[in-house]
PDB file of C-alpha atoms in Angstrom:
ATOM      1  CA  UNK A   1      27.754   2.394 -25.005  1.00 66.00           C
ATOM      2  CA  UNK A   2      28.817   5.721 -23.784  1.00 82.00           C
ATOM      3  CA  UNK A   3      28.013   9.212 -25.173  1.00 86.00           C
ATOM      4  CA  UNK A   4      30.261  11.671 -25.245  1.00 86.00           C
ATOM      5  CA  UNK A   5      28.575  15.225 -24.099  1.00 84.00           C
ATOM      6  CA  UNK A   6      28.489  16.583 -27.805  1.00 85.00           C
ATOM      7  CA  UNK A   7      27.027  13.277 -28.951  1.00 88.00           C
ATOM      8  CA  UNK A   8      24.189  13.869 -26.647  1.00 87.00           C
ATOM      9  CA  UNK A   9      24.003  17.254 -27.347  1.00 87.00           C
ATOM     10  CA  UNK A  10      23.413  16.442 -31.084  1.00 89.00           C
ATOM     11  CA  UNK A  11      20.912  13.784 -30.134  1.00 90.00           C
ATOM     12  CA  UNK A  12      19.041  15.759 -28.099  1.00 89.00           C
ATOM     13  CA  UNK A  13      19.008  18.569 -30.166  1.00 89.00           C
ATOM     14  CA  UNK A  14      17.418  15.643 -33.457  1.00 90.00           C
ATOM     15  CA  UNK A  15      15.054  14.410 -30.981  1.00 90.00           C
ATOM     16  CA  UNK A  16      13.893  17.802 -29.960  1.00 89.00           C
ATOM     17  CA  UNK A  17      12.670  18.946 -33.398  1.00 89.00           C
ATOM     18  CA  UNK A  18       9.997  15.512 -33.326  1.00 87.00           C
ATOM     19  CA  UNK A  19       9.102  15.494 -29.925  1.00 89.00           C
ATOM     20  CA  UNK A  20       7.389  18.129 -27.411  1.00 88.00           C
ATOM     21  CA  UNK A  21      10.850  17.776 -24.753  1.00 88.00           C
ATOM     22  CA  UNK A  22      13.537  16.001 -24.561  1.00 91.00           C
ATOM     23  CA  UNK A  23      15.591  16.013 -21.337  1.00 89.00           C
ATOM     24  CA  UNK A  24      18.267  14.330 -19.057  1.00 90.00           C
ATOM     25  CA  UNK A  25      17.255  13.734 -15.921  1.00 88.00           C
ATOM     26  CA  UNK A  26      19.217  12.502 -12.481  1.00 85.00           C
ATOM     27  CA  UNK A  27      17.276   9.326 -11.383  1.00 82.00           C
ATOM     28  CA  UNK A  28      18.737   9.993  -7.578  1.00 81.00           C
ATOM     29  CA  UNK A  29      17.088  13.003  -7.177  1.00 79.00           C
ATOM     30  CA  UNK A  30      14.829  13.806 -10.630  1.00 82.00           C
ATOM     31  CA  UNK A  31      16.930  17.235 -11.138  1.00 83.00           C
ATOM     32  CA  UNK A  32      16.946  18.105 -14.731  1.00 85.00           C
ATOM     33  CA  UNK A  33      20.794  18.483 -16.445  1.00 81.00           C
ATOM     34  CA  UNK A  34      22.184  20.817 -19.211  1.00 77.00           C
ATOM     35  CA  UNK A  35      24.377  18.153 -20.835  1.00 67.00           C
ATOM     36  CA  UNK A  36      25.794  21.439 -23.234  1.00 61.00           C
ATOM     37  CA  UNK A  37      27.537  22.918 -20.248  1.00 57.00           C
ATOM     38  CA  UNK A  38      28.820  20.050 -18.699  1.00 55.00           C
ATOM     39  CA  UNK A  39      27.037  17.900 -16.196  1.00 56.00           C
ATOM     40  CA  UNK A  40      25.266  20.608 -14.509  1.00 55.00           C
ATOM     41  CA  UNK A  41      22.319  20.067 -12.093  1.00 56.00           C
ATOM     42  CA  UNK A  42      20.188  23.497 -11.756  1.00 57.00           C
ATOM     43  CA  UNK A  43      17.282  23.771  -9.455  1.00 68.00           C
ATOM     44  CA  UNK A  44      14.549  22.887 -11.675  1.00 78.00           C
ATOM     45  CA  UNK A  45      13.565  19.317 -11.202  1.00 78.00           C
ATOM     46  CA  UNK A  46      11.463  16.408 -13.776  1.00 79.00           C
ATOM     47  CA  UNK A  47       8.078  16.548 -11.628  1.00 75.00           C
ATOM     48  CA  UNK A  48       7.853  20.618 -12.293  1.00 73.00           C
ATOM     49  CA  UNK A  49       6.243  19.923 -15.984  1.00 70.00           C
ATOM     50  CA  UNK A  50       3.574  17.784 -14.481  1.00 68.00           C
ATOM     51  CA  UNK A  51       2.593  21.151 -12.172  1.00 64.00           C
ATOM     52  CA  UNK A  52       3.810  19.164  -9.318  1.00 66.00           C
ATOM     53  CA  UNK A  53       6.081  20.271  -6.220  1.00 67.00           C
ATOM     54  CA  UNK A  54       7.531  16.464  -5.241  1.00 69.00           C
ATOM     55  CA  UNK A  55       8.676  13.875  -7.125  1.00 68.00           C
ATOM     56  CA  UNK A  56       6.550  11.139  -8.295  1.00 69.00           C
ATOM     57  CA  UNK A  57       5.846   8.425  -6.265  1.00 63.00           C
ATOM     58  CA  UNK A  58       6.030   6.037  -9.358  1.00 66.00           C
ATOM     59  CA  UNK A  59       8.774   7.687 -10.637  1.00 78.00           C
ATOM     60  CA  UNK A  60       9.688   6.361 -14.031  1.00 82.00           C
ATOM     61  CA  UNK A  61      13.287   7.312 -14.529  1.00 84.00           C
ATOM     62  CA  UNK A  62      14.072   5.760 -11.229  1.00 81.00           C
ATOM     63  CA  UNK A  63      12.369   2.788 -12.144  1.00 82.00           C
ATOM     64  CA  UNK A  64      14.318   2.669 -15.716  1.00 85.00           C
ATOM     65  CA  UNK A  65      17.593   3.391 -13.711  1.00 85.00           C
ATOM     66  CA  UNK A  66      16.904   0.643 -11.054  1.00 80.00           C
ATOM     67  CA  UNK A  67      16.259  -1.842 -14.133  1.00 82.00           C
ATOM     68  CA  UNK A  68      18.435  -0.580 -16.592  1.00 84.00           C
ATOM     69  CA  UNK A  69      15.504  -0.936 -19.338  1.00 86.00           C
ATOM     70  CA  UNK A  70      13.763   1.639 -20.830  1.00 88.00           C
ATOM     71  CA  UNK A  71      10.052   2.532 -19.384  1.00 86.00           C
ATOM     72  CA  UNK A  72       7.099   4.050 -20.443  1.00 86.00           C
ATOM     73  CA  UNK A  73       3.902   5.358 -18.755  1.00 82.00           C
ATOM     74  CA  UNK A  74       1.620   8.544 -19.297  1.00 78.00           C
ATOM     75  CA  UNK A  75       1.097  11.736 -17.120  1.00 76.00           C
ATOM     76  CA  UNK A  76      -2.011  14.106 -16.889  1.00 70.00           C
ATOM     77  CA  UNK A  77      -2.403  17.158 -15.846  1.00 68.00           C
ATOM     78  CA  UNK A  78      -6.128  19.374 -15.896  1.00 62.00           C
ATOM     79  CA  UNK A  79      -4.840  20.546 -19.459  1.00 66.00           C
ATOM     80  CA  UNK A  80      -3.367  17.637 -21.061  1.00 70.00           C
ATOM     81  CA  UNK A  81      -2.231  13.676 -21.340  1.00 77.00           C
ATOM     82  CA  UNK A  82       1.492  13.054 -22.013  1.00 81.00           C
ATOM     83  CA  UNK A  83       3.549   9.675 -22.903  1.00 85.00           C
ATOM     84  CA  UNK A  84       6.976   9.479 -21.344  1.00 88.00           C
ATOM     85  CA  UNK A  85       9.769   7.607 -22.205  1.00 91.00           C
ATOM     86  CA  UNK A  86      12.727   7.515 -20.232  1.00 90.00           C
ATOM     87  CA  UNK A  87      15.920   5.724 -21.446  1.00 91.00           C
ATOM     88  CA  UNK A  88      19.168   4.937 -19.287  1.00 91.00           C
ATOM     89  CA  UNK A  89      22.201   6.345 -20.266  1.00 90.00           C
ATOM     90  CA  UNK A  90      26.028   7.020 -19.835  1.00 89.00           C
ATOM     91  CA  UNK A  91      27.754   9.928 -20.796  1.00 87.00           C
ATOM     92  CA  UNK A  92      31.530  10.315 -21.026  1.00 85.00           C
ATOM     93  CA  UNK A  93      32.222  13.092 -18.969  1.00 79.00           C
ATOM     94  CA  UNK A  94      35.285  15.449 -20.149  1.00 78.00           C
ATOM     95  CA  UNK A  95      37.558  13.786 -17.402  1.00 81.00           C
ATOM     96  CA  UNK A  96      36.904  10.456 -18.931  1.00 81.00           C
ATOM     97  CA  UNK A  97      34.348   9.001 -15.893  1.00 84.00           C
ATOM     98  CA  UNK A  98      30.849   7.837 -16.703  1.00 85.00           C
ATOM     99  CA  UNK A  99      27.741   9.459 -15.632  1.00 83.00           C
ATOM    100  CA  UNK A 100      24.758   7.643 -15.372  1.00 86.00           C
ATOM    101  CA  UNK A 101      21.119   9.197 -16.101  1.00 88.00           C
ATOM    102  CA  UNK A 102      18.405   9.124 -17.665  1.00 90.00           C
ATOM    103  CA  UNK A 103      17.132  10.622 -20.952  1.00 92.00           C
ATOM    104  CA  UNK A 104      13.308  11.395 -20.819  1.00 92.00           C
ATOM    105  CA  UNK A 105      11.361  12.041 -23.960  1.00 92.00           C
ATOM    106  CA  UNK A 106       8.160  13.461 -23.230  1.00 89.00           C
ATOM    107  CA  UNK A 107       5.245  13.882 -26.105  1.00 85.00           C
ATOM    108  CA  UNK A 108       1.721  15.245 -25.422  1.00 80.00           C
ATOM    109  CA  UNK A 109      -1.165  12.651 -26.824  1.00 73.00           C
ATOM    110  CA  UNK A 110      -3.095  14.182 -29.187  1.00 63.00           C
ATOM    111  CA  UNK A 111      -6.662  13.341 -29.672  1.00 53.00           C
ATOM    112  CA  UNK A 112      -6.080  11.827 -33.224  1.00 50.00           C
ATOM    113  CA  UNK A 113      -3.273   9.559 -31.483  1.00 49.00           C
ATOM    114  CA  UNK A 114      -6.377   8.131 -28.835  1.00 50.00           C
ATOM    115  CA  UNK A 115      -8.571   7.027 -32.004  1.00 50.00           C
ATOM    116  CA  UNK A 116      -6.880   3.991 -33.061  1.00 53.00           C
ATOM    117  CA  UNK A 117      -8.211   0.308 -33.808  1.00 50.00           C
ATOM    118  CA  UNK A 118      -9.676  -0.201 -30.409  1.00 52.00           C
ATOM    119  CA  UNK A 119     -10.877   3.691 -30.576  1.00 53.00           C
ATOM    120  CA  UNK A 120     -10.654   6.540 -28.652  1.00 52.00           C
ATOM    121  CA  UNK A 121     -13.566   5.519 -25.773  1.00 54.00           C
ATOM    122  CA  UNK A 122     -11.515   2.051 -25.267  1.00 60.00           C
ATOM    123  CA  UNK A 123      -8.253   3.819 -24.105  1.00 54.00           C
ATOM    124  CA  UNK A 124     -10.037   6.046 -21.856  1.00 56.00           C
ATOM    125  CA  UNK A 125     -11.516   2.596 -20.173  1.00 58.00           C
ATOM    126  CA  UNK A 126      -8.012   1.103 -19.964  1.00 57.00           C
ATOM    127  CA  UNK A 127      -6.405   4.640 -18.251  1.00 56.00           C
ATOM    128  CA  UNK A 128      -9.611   4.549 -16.464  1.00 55.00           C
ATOM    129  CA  UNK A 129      -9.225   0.961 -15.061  1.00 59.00           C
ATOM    130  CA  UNK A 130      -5.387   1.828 -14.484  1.00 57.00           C
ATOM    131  CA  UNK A 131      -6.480   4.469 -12.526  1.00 59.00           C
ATOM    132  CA  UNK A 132      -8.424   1.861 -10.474  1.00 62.00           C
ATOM    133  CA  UNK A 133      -5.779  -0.655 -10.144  1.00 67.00           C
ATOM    134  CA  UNK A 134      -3.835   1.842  -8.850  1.00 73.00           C
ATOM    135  CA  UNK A 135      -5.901   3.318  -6.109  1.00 82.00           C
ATOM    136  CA  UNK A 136      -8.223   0.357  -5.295  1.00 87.00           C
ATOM    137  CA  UNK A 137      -7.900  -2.239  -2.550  1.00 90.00           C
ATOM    138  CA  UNK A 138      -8.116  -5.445  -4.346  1.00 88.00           C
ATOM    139  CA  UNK A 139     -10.020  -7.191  -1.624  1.00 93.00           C
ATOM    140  CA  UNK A 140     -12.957  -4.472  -0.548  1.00 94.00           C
ATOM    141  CA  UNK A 141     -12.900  -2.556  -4.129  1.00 91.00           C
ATOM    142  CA  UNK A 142     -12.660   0.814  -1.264  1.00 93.00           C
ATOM    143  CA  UNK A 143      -9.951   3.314  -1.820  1.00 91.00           C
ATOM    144  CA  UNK A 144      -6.025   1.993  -0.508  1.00 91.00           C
ATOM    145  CA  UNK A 145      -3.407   3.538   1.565  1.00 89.00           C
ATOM    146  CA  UNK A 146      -1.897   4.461  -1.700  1.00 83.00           C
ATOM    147  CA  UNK A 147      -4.709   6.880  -2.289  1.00 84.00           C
ATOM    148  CA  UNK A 148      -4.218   8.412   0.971  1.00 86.00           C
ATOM    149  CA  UNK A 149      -0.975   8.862   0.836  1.00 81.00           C
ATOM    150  CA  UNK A 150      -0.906   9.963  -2.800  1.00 72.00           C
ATOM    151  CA  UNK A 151      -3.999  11.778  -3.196  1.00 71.00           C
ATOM    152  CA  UNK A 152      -4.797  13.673  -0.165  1.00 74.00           C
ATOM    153  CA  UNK A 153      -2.006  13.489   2.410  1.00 67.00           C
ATOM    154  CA  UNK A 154       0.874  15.247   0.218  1.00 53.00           C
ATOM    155  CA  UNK A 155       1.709  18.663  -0.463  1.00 44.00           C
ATOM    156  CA  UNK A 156       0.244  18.614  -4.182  1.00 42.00           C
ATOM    157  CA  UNK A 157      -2.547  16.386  -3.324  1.00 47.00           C
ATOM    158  CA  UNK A 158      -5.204  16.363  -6.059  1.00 45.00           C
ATOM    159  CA  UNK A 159      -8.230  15.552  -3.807  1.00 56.00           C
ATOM    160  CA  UNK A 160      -9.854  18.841  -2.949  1.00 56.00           C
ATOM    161  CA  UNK A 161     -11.136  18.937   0.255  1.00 74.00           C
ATOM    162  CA  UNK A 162     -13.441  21.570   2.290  1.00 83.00           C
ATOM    163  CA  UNK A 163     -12.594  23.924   5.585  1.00 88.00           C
ATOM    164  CA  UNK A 164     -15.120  21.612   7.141  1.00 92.00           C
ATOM    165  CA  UNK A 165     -13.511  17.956   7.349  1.00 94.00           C
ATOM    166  CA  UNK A 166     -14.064  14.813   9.467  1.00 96.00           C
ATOM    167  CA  UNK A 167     -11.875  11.623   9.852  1.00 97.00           C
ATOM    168  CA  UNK A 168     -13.227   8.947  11.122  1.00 97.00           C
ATOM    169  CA  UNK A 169     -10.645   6.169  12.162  1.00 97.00           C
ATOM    170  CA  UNK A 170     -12.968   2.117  11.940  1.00 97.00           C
ATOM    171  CA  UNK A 171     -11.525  -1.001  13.406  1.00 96.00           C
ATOM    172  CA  UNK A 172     -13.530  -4.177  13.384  1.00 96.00           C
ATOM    173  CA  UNK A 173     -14.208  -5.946  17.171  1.00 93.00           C
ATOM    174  CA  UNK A 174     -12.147  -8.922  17.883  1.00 91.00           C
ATOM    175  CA  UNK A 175     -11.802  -9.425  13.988  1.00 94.00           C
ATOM    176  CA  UNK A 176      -9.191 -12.204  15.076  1.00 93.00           C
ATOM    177  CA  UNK A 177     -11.432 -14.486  16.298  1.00 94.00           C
ATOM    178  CA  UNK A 178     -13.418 -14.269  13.356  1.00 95.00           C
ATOM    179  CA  UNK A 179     -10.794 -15.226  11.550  1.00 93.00           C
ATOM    180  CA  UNK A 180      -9.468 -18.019  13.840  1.00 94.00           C
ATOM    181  CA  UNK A 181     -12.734 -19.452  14.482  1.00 94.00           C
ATOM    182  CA  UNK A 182     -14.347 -19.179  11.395  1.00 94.00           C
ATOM    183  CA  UNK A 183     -11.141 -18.839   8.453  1.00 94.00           C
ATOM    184  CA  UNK A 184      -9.819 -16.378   6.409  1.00 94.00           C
ATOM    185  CA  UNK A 185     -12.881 -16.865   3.843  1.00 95.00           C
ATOM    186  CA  UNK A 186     -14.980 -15.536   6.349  1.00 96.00           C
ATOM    187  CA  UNK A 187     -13.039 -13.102   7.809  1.00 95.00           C
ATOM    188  CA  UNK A 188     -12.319 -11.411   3.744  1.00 96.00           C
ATOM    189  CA  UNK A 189     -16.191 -12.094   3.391  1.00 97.00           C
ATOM    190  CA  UNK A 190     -16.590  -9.609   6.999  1.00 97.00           C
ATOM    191  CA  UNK A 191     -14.243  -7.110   5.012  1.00 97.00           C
ATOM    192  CA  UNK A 192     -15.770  -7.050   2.180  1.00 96.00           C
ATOM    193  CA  UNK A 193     -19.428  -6.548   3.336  1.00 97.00           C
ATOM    194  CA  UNK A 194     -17.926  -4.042   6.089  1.00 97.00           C
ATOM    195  CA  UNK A 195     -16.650  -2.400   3.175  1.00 96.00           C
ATOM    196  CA  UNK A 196     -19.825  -2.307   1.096  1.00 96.00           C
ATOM    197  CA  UNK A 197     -21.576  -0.821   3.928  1.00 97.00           C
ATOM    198  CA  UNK A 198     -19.579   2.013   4.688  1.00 97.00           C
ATOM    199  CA  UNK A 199     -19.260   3.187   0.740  1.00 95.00           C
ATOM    200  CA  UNK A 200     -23.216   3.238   1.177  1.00 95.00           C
ATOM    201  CA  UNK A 201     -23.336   5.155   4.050  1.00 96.00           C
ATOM    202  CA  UNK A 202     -21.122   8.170   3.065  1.00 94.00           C
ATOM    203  CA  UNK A 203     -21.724  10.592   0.337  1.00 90.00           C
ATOM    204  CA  UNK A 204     -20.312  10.900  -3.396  1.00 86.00           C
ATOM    205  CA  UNK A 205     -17.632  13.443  -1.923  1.00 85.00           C
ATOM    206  CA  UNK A 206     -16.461  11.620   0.855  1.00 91.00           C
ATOM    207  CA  UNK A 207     -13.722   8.514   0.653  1.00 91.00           C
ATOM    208  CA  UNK A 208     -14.053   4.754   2.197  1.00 95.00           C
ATOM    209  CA  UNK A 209      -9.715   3.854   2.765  1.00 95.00           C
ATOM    210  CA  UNK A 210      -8.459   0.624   3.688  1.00 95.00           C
ATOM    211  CA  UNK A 211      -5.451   1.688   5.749  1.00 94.00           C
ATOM    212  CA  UNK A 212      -4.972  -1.875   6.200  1.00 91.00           C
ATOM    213  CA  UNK A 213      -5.764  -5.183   7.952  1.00 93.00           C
ATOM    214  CA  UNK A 214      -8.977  -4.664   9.414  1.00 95.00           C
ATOM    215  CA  UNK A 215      -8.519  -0.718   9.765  1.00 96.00           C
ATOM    216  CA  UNK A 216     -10.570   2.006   7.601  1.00 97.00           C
ATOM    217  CA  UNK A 217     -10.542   5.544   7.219  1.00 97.00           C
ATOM    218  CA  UNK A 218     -13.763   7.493   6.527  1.00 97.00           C
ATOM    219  CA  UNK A 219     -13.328  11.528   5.491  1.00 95.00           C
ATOM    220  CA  UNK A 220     -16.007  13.293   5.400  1.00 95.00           C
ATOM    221  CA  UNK A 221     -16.025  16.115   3.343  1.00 91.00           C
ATOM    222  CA  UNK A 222     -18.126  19.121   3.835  1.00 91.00           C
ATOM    223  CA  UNK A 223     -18.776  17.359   7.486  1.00 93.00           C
ATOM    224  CA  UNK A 224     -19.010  17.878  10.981  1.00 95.00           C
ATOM    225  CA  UNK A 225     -19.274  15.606  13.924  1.00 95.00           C
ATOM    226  CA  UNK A 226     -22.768  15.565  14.266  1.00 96.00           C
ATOM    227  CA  UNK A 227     -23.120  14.434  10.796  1.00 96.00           C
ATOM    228  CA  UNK A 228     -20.386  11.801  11.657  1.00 96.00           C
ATOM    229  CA  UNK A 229     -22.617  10.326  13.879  1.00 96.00           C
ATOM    230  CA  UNK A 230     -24.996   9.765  11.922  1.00 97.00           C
ATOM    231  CA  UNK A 231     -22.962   8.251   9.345  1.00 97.00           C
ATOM    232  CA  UNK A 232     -21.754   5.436  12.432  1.00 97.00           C
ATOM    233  CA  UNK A 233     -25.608   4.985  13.323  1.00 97.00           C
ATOM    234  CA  UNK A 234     -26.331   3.781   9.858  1.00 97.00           C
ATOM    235  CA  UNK A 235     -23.224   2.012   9.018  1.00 97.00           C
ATOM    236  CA  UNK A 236     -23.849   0.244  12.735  1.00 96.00           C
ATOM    237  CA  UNK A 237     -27.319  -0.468  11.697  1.00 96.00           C
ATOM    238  CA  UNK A 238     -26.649  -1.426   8.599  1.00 96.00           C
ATOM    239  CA  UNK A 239     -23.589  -3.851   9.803  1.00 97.00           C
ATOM    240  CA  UNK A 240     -26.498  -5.698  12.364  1.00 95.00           C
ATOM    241  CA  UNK A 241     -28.498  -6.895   8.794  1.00 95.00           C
ATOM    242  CA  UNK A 242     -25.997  -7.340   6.220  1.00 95.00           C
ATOM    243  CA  UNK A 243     -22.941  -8.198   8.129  1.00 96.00           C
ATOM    244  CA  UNK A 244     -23.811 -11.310  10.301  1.00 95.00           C
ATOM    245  CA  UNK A 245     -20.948 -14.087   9.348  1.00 93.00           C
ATOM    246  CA  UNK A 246     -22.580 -17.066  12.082  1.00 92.00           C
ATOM    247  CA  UNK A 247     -26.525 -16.992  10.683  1.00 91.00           C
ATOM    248  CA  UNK A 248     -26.700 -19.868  13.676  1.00 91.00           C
ATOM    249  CA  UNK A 249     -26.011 -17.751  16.347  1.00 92.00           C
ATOM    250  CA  UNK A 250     -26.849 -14.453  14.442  1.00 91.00           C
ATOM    251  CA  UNK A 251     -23.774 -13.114  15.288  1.00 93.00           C
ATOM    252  CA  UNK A 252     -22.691  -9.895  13.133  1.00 95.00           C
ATOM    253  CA  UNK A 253     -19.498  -7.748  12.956  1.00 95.00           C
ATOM    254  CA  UNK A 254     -19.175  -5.000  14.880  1.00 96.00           C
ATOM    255  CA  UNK A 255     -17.424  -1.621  14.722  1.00 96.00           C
ATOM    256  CA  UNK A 256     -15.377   0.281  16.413  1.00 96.00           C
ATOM    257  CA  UNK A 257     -15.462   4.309  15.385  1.00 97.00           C
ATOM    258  CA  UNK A 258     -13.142   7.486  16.468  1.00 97.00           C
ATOM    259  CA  UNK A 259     -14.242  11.015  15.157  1.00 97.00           C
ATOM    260  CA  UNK A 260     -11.736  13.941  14.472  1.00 97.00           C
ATOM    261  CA  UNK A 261     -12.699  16.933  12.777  1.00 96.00           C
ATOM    262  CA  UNK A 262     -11.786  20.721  12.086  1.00 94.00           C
ATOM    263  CA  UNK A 263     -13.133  23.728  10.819  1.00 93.00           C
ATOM    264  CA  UNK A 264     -10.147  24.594   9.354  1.00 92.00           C
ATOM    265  CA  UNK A 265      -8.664  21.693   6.939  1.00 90.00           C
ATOM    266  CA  UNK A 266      -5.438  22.218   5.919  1.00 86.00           C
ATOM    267  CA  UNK A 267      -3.688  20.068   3.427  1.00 80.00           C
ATOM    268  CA  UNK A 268      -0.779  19.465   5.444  1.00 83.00           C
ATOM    269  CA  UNK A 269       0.916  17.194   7.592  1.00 82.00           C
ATOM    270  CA  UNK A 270       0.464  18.485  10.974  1.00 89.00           C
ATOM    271  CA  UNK A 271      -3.114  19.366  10.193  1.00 90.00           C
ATOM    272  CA  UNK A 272      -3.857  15.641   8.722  1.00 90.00           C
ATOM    273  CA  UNK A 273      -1.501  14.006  11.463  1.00 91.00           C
ATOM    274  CA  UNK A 274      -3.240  15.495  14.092  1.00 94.00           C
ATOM    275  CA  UNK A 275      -6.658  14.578  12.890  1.00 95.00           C
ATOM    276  CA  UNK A 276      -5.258  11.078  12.334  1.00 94.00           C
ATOM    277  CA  UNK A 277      -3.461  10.970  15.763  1.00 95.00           C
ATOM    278  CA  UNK A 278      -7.249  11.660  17.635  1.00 96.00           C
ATOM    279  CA  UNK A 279      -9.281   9.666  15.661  1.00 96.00           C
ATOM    280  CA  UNK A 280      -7.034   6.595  16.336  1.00 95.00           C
ATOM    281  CA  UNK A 281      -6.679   7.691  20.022  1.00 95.00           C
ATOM    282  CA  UNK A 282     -10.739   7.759  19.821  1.00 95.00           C
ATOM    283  CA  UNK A 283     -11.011   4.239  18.241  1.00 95.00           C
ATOM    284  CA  UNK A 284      -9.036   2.868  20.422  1.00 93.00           C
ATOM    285  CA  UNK A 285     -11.108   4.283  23.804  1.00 93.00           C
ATOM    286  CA  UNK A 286     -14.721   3.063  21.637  1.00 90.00           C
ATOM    287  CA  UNK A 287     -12.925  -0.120  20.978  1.00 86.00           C
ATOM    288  CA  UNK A 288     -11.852  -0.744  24.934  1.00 83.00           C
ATOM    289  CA  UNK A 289     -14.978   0.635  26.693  1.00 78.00           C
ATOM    290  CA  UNK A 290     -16.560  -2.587  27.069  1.00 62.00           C
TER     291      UNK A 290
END
């Protein structure tokens, strides 16, 4: 079925006296339209009421467009929780053609709304273990590249970090052959415990990512190199008890480290590209010294 403009503009108008906002958006793009003047696509964009400057990654009208079902999913910002809805849509333009988009209706959660059956504390666990599923490497329970990319490398990152920052780029020594000669039980196993190790070695500020494979990133925050150091000597000691995958031949997993830091942290991406770019170049010297 396709609304005509007025149709929508009634609707909208219905809709807007029950709920906190009521909008079209443009699923290409996220641009917010004025269906009373037309189509019309001013520069104010869907992300903008979240306090953000790019579009979400998980962004729901493009997933309702790209599915043609309606969606659902909640937003936060430091103030508030919000449920979204976001419908697809055709409206009858005045020429007669279809345009396709996507009607959001957006509601702020009220505290009353949280206490239900299950109770208020039980939906906090389930956005709490959402929150998890969603940033969590399934295998070594560290952070994921998702997280990284989301959380710290983006213009609105969320992840404050200090002037004084350290990368440290980890691959694991022929991890390969631990796999080959031993199987994929073991080699997960090696990950895992790898894993466990570095999350005890670094402080509550700083983040353990799984960039992927057999490849971490440490930040340090509030860090220099020195104190990067010190963080590899216990994670390498630590790896020589609690990481040994032949007890036979007491052989243990070994790591290889490169260090980047700055003074001057900037949350942007030449700043975090270059720190990436010389702790990988680093790695990979540690990791062909021998």
């Amino acid at each position: 079925m396709a609304y005509k403009i007025y149709e929508i503009n009634q609707l909208m108008d219905h809709l807007s006296q029950v709920f906190d906002t009521v909008r079209l958006v443009d699923p290409m793009d996220g641009r917010i339209l004025l269906p009373q003047e037309g189509i019309l696509q001013p520069d104010k964009y869907c992300f903008s009421i979240w306090e953000d400057n790019t579009r979400c990654e998980t962004c729901i009208s493009k997933t309702a467009m790209e599915t043609g079902e309606r969606k659902v999913k909640f937003e936060f910002t430091d103030e508030a929780t919000y449920q979204v809805i976001a419908c697809p849509i055709q409206i009858e333009q005045r020429d007669g053609s279809l345009y396709y988009c996507i009607m959001e209706i957006v509601f702020a959660v009220k505290d009353a709304l949280l206490v239900g059956a299950r109770g208020q504390h039980n939906f906090n666990m389930n956005i709490v273990t959402y929150q998890k599923k969603l940033y969590q490497d399934s295998l070594t329970k560290v952070f994921n590249r998702r997280y990284f990319d989301e959380r710290i490398f983006c213009d609105n990152a969320r992840c404050v970090l200090s002037d004084m920052v350290v990368f440290v780029m980890v691959d694991l020594k022929k991890f390969k052959l631990i796999n080959d000669t031993y199987g994929h039980s073991t080699g997960d196993w090696v990950l895992q415990r790898t894993a466990k190790v570095m999350r005890a070695c670094v402080g509550n500020e700083d983040s353990v990512i799984r960039i992927g494979g057999d490849e971490f990133l440490l930040i340090l925050n509030d860090s220099t190199a020195q104190d990067a150091e010190k963080v590899i000597e216990n994670i390498n000691r630590k790896m020589a008890k609690e990481v040994i995958y032949d007890p036979e031949k007491q052989l243990c997993a070994v790591a290889n480290f490169g260090i980047a830091s700055t003074t001057q942290f900037k949350n942007t991406s030449a700043c975090i590209n270059a720190l990436l770019k010389e702790a990988d170049e680093k790695m990979f010297l540690d990791k062909n010294k021998d």
